[in-house]
JSON list of C-alpha atoms in Angstrom, two decimals:
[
{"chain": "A", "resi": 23, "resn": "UNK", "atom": "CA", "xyz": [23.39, -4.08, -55.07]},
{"chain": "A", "resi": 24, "resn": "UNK", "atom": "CA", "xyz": [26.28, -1.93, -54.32]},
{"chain": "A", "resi": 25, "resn": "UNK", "atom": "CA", "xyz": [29.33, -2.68, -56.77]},
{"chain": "A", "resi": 26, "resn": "UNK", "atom": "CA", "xyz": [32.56, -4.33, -55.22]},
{"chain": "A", "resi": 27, "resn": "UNK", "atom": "CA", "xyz": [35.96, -4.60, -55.49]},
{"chain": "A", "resi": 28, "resn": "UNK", "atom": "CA", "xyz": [35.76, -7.51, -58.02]},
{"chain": "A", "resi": 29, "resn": "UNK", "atom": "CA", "xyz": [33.99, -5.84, -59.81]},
{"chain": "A", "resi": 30, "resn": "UNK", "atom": "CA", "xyz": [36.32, -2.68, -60.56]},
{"chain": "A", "resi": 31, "resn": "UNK", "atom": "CA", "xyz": [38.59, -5.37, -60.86]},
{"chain": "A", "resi": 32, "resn": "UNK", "atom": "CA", "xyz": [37.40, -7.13, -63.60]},
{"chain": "A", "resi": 33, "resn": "UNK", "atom": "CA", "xyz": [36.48, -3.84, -65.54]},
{"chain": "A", "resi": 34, "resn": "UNK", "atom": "CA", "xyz": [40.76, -2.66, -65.46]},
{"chain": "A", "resi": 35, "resn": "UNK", "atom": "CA", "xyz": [41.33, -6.31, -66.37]},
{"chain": "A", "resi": 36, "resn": "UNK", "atom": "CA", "xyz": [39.03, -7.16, -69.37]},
{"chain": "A", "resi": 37, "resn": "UNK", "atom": "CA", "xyz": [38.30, -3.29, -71.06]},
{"chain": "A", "resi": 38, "resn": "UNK", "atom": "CA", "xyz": [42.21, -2.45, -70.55]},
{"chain": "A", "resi": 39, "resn": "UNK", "atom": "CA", "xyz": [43.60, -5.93, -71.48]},
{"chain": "A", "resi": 40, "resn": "UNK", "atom": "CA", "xyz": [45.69, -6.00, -68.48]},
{"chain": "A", "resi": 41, "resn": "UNK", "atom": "CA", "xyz": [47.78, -8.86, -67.73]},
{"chain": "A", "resi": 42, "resn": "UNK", "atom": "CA", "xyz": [46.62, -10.94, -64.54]},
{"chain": "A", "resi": 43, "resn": "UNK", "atom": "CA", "xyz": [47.86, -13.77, -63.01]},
{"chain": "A", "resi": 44, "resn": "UNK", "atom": "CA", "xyz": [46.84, -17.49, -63.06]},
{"chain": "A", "resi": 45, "resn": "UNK", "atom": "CA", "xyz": [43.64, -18.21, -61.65]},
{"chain": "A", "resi": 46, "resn": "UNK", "atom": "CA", "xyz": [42.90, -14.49, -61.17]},
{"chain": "A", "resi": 47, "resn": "UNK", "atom": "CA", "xyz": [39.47, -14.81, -62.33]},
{"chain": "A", "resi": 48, "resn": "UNK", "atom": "CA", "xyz": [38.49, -17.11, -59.97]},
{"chain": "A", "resi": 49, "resn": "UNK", "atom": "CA", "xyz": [39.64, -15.30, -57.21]},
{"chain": "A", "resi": 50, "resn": "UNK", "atom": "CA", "xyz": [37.58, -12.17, -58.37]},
{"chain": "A", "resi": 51, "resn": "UNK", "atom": "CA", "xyz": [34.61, -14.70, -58.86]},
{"chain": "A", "resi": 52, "resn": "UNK", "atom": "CA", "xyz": [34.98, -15.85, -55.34]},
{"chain": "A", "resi": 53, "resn": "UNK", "atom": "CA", "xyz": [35.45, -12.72, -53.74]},
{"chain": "A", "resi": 54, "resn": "UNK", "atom": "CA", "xyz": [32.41, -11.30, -55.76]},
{"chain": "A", "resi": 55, "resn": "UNK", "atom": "CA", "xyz": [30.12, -14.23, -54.53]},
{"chain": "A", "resi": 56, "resn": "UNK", "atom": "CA", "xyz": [31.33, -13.12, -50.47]},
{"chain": "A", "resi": 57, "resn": "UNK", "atom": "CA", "xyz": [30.65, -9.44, -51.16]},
{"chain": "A", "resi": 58, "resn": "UNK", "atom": "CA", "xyz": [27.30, -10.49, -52.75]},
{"chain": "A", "resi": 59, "resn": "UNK", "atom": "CA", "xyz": [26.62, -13.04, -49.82]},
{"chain": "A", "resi": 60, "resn": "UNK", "atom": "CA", "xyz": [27.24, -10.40, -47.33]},
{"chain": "A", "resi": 61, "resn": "UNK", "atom": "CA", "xyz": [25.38, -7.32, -48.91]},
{"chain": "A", "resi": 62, "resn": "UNK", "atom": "CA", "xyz": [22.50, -9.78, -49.43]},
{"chain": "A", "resi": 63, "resn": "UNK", "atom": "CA", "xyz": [23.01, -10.92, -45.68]},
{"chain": "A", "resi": 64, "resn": "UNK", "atom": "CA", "xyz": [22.88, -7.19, -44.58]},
{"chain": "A", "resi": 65, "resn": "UNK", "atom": "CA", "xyz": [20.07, -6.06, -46.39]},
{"chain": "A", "resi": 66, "resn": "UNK", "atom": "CA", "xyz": [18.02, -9.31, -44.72]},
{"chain": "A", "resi": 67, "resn": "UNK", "atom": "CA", "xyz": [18.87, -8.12, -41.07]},
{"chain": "A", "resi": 68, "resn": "UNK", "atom": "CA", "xyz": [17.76, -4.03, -42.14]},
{"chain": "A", "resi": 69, "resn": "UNK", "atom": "CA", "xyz": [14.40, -5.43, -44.11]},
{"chain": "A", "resi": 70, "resn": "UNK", "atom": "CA", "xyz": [13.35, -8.65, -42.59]},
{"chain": "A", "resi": 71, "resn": "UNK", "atom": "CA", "xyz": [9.84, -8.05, -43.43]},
{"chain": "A", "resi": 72, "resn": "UNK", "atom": "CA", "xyz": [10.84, -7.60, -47.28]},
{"chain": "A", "resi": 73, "resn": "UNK", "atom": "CA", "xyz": [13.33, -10.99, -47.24]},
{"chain": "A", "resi": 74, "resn": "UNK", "atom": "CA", "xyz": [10.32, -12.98, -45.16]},
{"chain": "A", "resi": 75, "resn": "UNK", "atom": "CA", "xyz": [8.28, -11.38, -48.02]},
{"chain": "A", "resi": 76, "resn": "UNK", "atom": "CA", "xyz": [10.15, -12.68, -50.71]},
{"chain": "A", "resi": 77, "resn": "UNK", "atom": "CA", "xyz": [11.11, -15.93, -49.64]},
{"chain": "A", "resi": 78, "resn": "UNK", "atom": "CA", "xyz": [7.33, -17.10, -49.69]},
{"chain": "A", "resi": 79, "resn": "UNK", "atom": "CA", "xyz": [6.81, -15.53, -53.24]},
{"chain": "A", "resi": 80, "resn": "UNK", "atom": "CA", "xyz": [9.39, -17.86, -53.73]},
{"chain": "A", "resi": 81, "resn": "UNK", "atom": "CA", "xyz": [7.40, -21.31, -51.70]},
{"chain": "A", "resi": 82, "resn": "UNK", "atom": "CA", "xyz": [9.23, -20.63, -48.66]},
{"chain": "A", "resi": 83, "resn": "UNK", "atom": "CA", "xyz": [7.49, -21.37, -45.42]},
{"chain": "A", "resi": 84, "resn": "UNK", "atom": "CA", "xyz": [9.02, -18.70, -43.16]},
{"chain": "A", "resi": 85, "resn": "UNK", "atom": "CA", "xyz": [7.74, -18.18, -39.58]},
{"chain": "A", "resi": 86, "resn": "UNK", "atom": "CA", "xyz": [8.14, -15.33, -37.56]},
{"chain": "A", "resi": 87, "resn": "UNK", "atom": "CA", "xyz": [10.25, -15.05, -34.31]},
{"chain": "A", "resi": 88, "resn": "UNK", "atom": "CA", "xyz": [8.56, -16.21, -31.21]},
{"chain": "A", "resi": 89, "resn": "UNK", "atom": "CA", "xyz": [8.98, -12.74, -29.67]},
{"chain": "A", "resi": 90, "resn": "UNK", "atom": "CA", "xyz": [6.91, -11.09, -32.63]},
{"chain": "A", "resi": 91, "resn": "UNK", "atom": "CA", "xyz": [8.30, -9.78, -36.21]},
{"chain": "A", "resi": 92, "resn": "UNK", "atom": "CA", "xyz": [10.74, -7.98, -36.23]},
{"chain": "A", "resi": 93, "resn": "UNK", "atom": "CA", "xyz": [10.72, -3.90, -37.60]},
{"chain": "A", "resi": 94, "resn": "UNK", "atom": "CA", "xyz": [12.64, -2.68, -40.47]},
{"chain": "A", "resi": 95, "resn": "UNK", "atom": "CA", "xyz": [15.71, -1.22, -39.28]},
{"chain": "A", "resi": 96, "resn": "UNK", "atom": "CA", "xyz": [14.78, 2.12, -41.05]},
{"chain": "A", "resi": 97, "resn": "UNK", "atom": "CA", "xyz": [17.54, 4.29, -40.24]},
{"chain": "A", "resi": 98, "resn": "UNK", "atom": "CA", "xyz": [20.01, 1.78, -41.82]},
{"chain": "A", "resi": 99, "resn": "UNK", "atom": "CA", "xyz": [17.67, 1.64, -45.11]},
{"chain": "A", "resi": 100, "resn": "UNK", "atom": "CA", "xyz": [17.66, 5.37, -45.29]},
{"chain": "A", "resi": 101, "resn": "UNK", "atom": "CA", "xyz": [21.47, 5.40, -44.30]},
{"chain": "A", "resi": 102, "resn": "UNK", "atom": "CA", "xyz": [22.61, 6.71, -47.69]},
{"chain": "A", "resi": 103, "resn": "UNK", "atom": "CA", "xyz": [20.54, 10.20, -46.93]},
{"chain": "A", "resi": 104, "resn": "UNK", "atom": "CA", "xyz": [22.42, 10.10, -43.48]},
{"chain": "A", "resi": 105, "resn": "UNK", "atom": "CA", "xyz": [26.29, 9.82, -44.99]},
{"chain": "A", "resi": 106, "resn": "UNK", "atom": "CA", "xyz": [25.29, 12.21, -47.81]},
{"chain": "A", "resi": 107, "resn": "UNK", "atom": "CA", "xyz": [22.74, 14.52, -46.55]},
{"chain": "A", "resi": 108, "resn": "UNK", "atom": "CA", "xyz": [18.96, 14.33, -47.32]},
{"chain": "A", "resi": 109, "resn": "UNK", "atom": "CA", "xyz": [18.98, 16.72, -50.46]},
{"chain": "A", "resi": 110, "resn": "UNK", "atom": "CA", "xyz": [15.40, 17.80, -49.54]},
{"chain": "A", "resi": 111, "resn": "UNK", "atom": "CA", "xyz": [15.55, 18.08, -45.87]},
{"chain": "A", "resi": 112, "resn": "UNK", "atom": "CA", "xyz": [19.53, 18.25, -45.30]},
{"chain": "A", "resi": 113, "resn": "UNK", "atom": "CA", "xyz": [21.59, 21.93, -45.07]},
{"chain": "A", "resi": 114, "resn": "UNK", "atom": "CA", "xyz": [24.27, 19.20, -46.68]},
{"chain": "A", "resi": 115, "resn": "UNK", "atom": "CA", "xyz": [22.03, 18.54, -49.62]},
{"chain": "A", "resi": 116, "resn": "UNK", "atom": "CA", "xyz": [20.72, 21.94, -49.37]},
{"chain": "A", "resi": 117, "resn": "UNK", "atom": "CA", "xyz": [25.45, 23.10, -50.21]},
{"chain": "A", "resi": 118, "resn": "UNK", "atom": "CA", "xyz": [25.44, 20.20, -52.75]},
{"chain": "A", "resi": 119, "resn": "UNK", "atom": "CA", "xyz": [22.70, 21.48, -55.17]},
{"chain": "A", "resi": 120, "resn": "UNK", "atom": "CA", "xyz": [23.70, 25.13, -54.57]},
{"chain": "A", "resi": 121, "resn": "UNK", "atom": "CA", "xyz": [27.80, 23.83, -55.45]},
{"chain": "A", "resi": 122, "resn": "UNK", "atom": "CA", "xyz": [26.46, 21.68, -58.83]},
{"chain": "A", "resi": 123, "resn": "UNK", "atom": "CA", "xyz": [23.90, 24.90, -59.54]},
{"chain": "A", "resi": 124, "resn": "UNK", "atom": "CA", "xyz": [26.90, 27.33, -59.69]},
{"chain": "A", "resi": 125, "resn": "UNK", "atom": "CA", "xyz": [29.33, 24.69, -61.42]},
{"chain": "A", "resi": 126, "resn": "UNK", "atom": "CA", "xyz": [26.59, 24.41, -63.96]},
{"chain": "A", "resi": 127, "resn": "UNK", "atom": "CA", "xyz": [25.64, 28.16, -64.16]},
{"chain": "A", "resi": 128, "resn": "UNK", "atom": "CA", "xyz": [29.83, 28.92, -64.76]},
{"chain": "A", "resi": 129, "resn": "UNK", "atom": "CA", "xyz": [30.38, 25.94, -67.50]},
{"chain": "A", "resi": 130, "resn": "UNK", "atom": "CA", "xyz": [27.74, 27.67, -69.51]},
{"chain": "A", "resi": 131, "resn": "UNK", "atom": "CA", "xyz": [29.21, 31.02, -69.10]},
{"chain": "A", "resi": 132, "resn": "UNK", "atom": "CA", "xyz": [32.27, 29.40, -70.16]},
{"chain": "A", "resi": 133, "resn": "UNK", "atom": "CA", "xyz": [30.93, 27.64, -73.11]},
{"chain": "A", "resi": 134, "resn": "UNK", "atom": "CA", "xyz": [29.28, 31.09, -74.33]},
{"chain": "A", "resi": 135, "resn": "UNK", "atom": "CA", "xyz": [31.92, 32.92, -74.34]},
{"chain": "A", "resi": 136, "resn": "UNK", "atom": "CA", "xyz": [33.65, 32.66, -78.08]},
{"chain": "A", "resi": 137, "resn": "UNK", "atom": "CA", "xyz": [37.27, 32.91, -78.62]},
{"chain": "A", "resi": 138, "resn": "UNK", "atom": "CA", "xyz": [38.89, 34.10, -81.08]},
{"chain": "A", "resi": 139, "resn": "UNK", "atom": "CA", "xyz": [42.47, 33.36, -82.28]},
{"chain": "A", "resi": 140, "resn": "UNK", "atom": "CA", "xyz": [45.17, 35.32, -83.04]},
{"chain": "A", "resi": 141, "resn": "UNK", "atom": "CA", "xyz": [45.65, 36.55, -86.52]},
{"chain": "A", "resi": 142, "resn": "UNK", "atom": "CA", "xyz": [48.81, 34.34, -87.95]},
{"chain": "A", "resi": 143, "resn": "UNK", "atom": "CA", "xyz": [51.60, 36.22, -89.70]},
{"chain": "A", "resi": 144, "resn": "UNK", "atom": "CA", "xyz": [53.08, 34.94, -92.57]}
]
């Protein structure tokens, strides 16, 4: 599940000891629990088949919609490929590999090349 604001949150406040007001952790905890709700609520409407699925490893009795199951929304469960490009198929992905290959390719040029300082004078 995709992090949230809560969570960010709660990483400034406890690893940097920042101050927070009273009952600030509850709020995060609250807020956490509706992201978490609602990403879990999203990912139910995209993959009905999976949550139907689930819920009867679970014991659920789940029946399926009088007008007939419902199809995994696939182009929201592949959405991710859509906002960043499809690094196999996409001319997106296709920029973003060559852009890391030649940041890669010049950080080790840089870290091969030796430097040498200045002679001190006394």
């Amino acid at each position: 599940m995709r992090p949230c604001l809560e969570d960010f949150l709660q990483f400034v406040l406890s690893e940097f000891n920042v101050d927070r007001c009273d009952g600030a952790d509850e709020v995060i905890c609250e807020g956490r629990k509706r992201w978490r709700r609602r990403q879990i609520a999203t990912l139910v409407r995209d993959a009905p088949d999976e949550a139907m699925r689930v819920l009867q490893e679970l014991g659920y009795t789940v029946a399926e919609p009088n007008s007939g199951p419902r199809d995994p929304d696939t182009a929201k469960l592949r959405a991710f490929w859509a906002w960043c490009g499809d690094p196999a198929t996409s001319a997106a992905g296709q920029d973003r590999s060559n852009v890391l290959r030649s940041r890669s390719h010049a950080s080790r040029r840089e870290s091969s090349q030796t430097v040498t300082p200045a002679p001190t004078t006394a």
